[in-house]
Short mmCIF file of C-alpha atoms and ligand atoms in Angstrom, two decimals:
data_model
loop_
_atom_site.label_atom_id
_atom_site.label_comp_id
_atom_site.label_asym_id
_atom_site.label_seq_id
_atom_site.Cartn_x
_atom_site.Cartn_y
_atom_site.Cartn_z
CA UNK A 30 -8.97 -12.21 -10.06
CA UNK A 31 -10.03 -10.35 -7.07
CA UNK A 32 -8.13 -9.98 -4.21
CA UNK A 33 -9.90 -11.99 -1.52
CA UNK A 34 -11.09 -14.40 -3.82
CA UNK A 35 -11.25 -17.16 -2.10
CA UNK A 36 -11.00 -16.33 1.32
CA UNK A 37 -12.93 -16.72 4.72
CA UNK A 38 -13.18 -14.04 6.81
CA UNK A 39 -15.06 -14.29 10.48
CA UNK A 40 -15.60 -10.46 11.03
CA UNK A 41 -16.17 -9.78 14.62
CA UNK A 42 -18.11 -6.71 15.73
CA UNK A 43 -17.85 -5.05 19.49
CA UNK A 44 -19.29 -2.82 21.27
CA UNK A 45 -18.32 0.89 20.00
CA UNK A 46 -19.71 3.50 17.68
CA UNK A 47 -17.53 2.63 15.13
CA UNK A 48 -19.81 -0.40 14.17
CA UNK A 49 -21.60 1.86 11.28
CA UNK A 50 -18.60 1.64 9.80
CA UNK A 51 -18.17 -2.20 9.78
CA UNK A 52 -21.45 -2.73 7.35
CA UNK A 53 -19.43 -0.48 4.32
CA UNK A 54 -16.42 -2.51 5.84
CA UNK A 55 -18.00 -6.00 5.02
CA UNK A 56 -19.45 -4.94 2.07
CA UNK A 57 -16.17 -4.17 0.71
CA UNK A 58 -14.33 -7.23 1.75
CA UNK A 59 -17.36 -9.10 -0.05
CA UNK A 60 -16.52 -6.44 -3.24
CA UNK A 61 -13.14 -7.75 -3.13
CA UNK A 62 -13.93 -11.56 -3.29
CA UNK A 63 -14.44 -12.83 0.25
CA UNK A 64 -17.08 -14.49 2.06
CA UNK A 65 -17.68 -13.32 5.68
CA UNK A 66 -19.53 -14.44 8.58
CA UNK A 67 -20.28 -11.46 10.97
CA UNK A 68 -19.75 -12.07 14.93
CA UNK A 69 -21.21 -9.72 17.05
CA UNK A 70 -21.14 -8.95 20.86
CA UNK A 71 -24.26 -8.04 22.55
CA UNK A 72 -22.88 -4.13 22.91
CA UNK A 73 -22.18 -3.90 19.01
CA UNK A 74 -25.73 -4.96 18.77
CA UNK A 75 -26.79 -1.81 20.91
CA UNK A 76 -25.02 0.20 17.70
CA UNK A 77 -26.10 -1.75 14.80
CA UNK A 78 -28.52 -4.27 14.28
CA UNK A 79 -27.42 -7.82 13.08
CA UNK A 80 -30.66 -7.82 10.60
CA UNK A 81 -28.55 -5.24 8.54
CA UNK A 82 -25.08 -7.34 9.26
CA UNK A 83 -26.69 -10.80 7.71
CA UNK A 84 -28.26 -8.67 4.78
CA UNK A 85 -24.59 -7.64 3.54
CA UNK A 86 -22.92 -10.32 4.71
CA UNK A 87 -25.53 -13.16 3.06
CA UNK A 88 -25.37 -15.22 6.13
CA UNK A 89 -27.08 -15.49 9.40
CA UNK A 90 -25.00 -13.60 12.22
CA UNK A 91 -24.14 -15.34 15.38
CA UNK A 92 -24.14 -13.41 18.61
CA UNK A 93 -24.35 -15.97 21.34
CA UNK A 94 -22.46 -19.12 22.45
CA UNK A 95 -26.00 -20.88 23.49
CA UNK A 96 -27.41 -20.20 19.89
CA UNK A 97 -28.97 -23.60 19.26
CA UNK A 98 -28.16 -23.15 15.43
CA UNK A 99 -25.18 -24.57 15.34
CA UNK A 100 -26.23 -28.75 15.42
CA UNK A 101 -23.46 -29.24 17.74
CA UNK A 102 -24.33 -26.44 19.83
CA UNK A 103 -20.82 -25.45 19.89
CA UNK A 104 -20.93 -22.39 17.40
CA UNK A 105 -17.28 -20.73 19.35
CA UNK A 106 -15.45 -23.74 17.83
CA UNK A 107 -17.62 -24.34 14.28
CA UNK A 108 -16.98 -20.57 13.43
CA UNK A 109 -13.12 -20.44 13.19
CA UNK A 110 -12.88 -23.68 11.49
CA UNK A 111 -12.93 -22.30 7.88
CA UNK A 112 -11.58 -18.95 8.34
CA UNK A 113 -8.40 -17.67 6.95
CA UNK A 114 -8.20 -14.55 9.22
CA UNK A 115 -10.68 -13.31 12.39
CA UNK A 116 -10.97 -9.50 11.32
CA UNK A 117 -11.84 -7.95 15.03
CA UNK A 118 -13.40 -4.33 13.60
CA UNK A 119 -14.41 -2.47 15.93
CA UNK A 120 -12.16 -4.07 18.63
CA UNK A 121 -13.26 -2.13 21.75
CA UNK A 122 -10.76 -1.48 24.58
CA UNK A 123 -13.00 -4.53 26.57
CA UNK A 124 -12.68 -6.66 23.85
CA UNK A 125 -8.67 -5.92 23.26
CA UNK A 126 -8.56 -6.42 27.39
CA UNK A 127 -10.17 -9.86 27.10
CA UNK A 128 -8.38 -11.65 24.80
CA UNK A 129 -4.76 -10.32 26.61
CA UNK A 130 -5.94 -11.95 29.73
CA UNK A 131 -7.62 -14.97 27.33
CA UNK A 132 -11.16 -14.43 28.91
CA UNK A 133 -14.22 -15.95 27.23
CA UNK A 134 -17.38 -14.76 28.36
CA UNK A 135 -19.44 -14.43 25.58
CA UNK A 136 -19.12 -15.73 21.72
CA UNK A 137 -16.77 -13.56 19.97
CA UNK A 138 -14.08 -13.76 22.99
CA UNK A 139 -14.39 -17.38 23.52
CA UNK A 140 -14.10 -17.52 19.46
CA UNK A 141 -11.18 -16.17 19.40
CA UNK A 142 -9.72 -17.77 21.82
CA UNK A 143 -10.53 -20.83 21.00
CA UNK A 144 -9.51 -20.75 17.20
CA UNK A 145 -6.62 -22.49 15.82
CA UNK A 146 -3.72 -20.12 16.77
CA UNK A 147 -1.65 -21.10 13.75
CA UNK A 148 -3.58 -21.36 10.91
CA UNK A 149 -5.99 -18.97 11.73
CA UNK A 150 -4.86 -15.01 12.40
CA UNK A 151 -6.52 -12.45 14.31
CA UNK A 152 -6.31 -8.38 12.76
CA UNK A 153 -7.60 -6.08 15.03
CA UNK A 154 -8.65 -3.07 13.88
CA UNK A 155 -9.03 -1.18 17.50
CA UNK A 156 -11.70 2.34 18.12
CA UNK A 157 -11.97 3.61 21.13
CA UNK A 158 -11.59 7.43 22.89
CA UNK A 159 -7.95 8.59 23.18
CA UNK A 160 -8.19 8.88 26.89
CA UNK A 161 -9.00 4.91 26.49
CA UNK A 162 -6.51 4.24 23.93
CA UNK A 163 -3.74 5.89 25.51
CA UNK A 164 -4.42 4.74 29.23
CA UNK A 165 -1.30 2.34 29.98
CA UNK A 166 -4.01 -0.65 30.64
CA UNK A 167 -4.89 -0.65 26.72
CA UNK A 168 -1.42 0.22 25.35
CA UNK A 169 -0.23 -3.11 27.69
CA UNK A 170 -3.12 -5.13 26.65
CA UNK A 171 -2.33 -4.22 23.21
CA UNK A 172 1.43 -5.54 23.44
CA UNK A 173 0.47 -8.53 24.96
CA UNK A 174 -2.47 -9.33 22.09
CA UNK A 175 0.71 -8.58 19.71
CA UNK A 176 3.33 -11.04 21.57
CA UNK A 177 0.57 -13.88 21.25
CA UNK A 178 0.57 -13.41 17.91
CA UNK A 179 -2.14 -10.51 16.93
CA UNK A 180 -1.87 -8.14 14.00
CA UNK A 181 -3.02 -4.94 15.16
CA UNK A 182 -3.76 -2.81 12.15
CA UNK A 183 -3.38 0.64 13.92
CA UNK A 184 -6.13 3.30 14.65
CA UNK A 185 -6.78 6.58 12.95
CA UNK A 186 -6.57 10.18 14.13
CA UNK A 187 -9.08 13.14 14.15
CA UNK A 188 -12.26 14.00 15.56
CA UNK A 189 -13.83 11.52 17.55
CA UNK A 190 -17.82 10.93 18.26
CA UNK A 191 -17.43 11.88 21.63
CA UNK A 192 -16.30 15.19 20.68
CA UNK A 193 -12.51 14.81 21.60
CA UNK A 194 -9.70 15.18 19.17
CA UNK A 195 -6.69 12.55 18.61
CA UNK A 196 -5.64 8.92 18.04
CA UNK A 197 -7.84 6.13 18.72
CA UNK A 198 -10.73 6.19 15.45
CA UNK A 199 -10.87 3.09 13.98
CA UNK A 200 -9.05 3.08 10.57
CA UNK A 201 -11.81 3.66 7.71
CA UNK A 202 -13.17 0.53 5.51
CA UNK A 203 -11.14 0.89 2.61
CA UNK A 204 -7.78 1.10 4.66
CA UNK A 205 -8.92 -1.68 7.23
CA UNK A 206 -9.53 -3.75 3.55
CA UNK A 207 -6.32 -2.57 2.08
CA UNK A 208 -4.84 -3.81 5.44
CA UNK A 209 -6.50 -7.54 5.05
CA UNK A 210 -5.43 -7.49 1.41
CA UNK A 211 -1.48 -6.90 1.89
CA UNK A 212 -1.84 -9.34 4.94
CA UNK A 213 -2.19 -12.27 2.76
CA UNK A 214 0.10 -10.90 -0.22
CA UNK A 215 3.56 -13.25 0.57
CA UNK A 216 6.63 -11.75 2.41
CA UNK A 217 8.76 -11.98 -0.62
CA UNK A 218 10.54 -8.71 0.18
CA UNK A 219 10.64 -8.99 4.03
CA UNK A 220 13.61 -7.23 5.56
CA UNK A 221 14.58 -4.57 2.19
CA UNK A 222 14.32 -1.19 2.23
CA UNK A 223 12.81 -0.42 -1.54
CA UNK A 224 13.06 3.15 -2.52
CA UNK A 225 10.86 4.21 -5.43
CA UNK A 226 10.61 7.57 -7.91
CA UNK A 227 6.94 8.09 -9.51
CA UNK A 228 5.33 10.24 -11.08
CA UNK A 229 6.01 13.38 -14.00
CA UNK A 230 8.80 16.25 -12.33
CA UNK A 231 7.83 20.17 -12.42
CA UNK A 232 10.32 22.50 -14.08
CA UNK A 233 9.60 25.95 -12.58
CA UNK A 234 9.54 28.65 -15.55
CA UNK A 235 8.41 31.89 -13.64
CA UNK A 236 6.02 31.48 -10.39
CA UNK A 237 3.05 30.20 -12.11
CA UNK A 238 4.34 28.52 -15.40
CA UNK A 239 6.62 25.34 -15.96
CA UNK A 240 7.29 22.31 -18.04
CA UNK A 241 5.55 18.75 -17.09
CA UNK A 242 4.87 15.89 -18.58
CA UNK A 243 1.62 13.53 -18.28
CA UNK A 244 2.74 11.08 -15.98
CA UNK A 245 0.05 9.49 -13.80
CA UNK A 246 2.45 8.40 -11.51
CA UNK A 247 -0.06 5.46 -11.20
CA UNK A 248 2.94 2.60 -11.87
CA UNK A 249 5.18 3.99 -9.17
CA UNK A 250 2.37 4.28 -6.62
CA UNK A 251 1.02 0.54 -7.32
CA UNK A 252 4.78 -0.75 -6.66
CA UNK A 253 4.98 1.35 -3.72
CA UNK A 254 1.99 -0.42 -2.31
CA UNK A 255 2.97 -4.13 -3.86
CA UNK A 256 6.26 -3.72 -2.03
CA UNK A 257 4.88 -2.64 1.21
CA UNK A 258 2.67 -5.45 1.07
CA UNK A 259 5.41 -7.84 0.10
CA UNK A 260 6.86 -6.89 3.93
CA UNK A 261 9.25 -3.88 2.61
CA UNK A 262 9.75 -0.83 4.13
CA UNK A 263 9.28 1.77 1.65
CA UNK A 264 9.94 5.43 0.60
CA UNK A 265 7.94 6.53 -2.32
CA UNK A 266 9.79 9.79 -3.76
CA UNK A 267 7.03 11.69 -5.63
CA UNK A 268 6.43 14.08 -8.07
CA UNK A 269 3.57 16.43 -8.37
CA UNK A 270 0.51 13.92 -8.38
CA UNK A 271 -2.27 13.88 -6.41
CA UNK A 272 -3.15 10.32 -5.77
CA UNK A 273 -3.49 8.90 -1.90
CA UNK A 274 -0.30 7.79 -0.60
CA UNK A 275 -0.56 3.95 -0.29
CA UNK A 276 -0.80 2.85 3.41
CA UNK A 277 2.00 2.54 5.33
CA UNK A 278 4.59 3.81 2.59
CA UNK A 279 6.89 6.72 3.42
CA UNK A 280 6.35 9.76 1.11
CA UNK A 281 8.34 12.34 0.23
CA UNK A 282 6.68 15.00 -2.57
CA UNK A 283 9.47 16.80 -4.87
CA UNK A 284 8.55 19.20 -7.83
CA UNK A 285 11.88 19.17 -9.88
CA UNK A 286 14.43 17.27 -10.96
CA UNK A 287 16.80 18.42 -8.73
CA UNK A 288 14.98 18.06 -5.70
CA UNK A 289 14.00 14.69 -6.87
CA UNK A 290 17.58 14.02 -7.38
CA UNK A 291 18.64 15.21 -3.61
CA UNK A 292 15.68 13.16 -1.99
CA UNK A 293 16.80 10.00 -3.52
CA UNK A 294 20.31 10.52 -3.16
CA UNK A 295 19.50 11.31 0.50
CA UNK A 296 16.80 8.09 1.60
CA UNK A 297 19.41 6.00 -0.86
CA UNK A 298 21.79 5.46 2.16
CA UNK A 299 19.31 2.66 4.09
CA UNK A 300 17.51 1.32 0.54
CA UNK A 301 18.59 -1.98 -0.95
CA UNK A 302 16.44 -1.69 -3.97
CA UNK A 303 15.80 1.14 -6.13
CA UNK A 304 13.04 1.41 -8.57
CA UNK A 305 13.09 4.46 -10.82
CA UNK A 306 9.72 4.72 -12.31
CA UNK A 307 9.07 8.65 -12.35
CA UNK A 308 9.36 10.84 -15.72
CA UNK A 309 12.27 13.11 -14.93
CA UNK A 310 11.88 16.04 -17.05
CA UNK A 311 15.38 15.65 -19.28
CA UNK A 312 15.94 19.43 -19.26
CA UNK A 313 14.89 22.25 -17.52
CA UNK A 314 14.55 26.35 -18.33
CA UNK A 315 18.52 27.16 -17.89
CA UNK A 316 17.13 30.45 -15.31
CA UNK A 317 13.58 30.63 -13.54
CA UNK A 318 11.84 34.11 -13.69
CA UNK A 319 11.36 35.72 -9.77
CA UNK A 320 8.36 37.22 -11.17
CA UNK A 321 5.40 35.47 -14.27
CA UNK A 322 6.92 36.51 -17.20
CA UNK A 323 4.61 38.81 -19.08
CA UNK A 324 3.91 39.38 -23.08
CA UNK A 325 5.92 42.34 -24.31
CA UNK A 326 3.11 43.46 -26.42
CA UNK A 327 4.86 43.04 -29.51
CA UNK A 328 3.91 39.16 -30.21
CA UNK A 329 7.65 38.41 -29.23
CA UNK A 330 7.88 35.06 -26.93
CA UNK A 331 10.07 34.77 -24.33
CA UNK A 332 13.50 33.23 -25.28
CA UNK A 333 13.97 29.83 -23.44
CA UNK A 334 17.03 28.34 -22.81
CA UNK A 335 17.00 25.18 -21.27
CA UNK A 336 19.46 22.84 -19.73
CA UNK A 337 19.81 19.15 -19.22
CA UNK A 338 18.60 17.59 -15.63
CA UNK A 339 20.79 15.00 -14.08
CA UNK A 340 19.92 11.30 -14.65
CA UNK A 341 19.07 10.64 -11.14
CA UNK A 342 19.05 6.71 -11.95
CA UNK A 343 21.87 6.69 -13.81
CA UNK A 344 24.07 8.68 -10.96
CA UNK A 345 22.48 6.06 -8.32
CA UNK A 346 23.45 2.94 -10.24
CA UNK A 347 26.87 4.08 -11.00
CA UNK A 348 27.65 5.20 -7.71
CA UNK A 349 29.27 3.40 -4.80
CA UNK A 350 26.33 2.20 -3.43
CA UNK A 351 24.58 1.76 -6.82
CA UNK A 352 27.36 -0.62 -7.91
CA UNK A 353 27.76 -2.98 -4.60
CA UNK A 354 25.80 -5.48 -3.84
CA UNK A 355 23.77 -3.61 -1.65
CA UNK A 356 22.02 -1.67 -3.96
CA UNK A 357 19.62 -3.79 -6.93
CA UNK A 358 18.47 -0.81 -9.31
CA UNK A 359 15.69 -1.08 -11.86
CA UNK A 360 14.74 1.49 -14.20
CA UNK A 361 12.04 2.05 -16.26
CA UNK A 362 11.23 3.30 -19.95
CA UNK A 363 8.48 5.14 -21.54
CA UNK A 364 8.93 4.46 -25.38
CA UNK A 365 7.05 5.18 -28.18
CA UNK A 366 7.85 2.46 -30.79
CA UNK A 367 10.93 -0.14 -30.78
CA UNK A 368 10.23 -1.35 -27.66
CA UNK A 369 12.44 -4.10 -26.90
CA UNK A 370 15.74 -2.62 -28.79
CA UNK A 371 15.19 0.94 -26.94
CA UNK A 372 15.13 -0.60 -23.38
CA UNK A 373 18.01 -3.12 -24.05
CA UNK A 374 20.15 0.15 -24.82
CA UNK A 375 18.87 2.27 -22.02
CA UNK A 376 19.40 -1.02 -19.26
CA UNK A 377 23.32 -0.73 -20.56
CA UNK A 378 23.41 3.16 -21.00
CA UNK A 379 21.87 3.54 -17.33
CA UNK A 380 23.95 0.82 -16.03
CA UNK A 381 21.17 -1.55 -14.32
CA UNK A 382 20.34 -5.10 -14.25
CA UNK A 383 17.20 -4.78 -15.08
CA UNK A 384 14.93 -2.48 -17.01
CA UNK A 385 10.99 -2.65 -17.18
CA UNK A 386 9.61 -1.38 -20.75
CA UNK A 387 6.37 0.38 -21.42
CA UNK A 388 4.97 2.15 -24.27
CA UNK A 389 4.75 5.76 -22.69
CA UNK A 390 1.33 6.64 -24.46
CA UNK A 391 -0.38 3.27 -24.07
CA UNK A 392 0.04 3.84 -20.34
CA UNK A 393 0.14 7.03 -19.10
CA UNK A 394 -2.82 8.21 -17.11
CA UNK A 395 -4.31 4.47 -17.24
CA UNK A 396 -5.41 1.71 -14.51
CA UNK A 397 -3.08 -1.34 -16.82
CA UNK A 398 -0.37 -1.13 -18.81
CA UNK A 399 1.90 -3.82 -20.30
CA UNK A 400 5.99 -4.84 -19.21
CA UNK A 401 8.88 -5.93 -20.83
CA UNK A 402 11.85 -7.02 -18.29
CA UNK A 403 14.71 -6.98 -20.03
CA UNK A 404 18.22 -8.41 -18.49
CA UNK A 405 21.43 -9.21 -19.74
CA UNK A 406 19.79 -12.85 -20.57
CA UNK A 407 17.08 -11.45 -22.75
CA UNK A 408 13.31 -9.98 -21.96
CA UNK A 409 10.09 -11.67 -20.46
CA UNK A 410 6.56 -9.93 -21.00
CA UNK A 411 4.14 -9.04 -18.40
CA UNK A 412 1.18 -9.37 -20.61
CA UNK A 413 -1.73 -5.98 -20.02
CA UNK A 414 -3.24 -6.26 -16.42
CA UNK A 415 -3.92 -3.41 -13.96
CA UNK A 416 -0.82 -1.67 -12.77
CA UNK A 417 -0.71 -3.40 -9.14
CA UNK A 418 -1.12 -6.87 -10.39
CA UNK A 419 1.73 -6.54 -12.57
CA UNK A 420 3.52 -4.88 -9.79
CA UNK A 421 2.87 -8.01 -7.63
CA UNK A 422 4.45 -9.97 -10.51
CA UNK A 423 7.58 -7.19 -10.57
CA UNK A 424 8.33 -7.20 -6.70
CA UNK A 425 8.22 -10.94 -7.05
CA UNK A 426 10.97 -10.94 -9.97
CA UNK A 427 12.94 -8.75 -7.90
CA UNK A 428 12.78 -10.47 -4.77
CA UNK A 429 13.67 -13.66 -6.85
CA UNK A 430 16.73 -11.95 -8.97
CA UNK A 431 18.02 -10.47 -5.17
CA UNK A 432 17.61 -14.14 -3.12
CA UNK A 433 19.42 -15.59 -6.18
CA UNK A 434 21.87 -12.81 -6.87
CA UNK A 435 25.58 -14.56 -6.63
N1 CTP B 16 15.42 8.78 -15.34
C1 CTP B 16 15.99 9.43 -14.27
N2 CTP B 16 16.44 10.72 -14.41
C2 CTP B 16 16.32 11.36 -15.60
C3 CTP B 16 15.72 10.71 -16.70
C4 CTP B 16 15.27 9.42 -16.54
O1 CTP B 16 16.10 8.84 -13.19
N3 CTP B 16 16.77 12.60 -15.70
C5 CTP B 16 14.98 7.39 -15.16
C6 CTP B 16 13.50 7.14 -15.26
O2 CTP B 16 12.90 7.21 -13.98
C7 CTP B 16 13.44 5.75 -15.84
C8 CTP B 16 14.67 5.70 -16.73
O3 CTP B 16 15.57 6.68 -16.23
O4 CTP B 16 13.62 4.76 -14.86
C9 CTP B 16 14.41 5.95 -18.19
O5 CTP B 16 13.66 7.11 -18.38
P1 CTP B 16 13.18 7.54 -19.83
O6 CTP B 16 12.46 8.86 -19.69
O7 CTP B 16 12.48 6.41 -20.50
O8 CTP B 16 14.53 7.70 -20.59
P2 CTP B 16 15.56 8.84 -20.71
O9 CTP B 16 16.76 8.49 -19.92
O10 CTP B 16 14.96 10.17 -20.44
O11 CTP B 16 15.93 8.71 -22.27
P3 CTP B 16 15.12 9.18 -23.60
O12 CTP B 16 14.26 10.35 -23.18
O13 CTP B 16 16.18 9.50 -24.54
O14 CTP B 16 14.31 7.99 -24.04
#
């Protein structure tokens, strides 16, 4: 099922350079499921044409309130109607200015206005100079757009057309889509603080060499994202991996164990769930070389000794915290065969209410995978889907199992 199946979108266009990217904008929010109908003021028009907006977007574009389409000539009210969300992108510093003061001079202001405030939400993805975005006028205006109920999605930083440097770029397609997507994902996890390990740990040898394993650390990156989009506030601890940190999720990159150990231990203070999904290496060489260790020329190897790592989940869940209320701990394990017997022994040995079970080579490196929760009740199957739908499905056990915890 995509993500936006089934939803509505009114995309509204204003005047700014940042229009080019609304086309690869709708086209991805079509990608993902949704239908859109493009609004555009007559200054976007100077940027992009609405000939190339109704060829992505499959539907005529409406740019003014006297457009004698719409039977009832009233196309500001007709518009809004079926939409689950107005998508302002770009939202100029005008535009943003308008709708705190509730103007409605042309179509897409008197649109938005004039939608149903409570059923229908307005994201604004805002681009504008930085001289513009940080002028006290557009940070006000901004504030006031928020207190009447406006998501504003936040702007990106960098280089800017007009040659200046700093905050104020719009955000690019695929994060202003990831942004519409965890809108409309349900609150279940509003108010926690979910701390989460992902991803294989580094054991230095000498500078250049060390032991790994072949975690993807795609799992603990997709529940990163699921709980941020559930309404958490997240810290993703992270291994060496080089996938995009999901939006708005704090992240913290470790190598080792033992720095993967003091991170968690450290951002565990303010979490109230703990999700330990990374591959801790279980031992690690016992000394690491200052210098690469070189061949002696005789064929001899090296003699490694190697000692064991900490269980980082285990010393969380049977800590103070770990074992209060405050603290709901869920661990994960990679098996190879015996699925269902080998987590039930590592939920008791690691001392957690719940443990997730994988088979390690079925999923490592891959976009799906398949779960077994197991509890002190029994086990339930997440049957093979891609890793963030069944990480929706997790965050919504776990928000269940914490709002009925006794
Ligand atoms: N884990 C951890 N610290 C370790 C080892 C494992 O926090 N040093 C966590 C993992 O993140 C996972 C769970 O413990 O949530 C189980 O990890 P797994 O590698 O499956 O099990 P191990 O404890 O290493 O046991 P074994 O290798 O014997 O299966």
């Amino acid at each position: 099922m995509k993500d936006l199946a089934g939803k509505h979108i009114v995309l509204g266009l204003s005047g700014g350079i940042a229009c080019y990217k609304s086309a690869e904008l709708c086209r991805l929010l079509i990608k993902a499921g949704a239908t859109v109908q493009v609004v555009m003021s007559a200054a976007a028009e100077q940027f992009i044409t609405p000939v190339t907006m109704q060829a992505l977007s499959q539907r005529p574009v409406f740019g003014s309130q006297w457009d004698a389409r719409a039977p009832n000539n009233m196309a500001h009210i007709n518009l809004t109607r079926t939409a689950d969300a107005c998508l302002l992108a770009p939202a100029s510093a005008d535009l943003i200015a308008k709708l705190a003061h509730g103007q409605a001079d042309d179509l897409l202001s008197l649109m938005c206005l004039a939608r149903p405030l409570h059923t229908v939400p307005l994201l604004i993805a805002p681009a504008m100079n930085i001289e513009m975005w940080q002028h006290p006028a557009t940070q006000r205006n901004l504030a006031q757009v928020q207190a009447d109920g406006a998501r504003v999605l936040g702007v990106g930083s960098g280089e800017q057309a007009c040659g200046e440097t700093g905050d104020g770029r719009m955000l690019e397609p695929a994060e202003i889509l990831d942004e519409v997507i965890a809108f409309f994902q349900p609150k279940v996890l509003k108010g926690q603080h979910v701390l989460v390990t992902a991803g294989p740990t580094f054991e230095a040898l000498d500078p250049v060499r060390g032991i790994t394993n072949l975690s993807s650390g795609k799992m603990g990156f997709a529940i990163a994202r699921a709980a941020r989009e559930a309404g958490a506030d997240v810290t993703l601890v992270a291994g060496p991996v080089s996938l995009p940190t999901p939006r708005g999720v704090n992240r913290v990159n470790v190598k080792s164990a033992l720095s993967m150990l003091e991170a968690v231990m450290d951002k565990a203070q303010a979490a109230t769930v703990f999700i330990a999904t990374s591959a801790v290496a279980d031992w690690r060489p016992a000394a690491t070389s200052e210098r690469k260790i070189k061949k002696d020329g005789a064929g001899q190897p090296p003699a490694l000794d190697f000692v064991e790592n900490p269980d980082i989940l285990a010393t969380l869940a049977q800590s103070k915290r770990g074992q209060s209320r405050e603290l709901f701990c869920v661990g994960f394990a990679a098996e190879s065969h015996d699925l269902l017997a080998n987590a039930q022994a590592k939920r008791l040995r690691k001392g957690v209410p719940l443990l997730v079970g994988n088979i390690g080579p079925d999923t490592f490196g891959q976009d799906d995978n398949a779960l077994l929760l197991v509890d002190e009740n029994g086990s339930r199957e997440l049957p093979r889907d891609s890793k963030l739908a069944l990480a929706r499905k997790l965050v919504a056990d776990i928000s269940y199992r914490i709002r009925t915890a006794v």
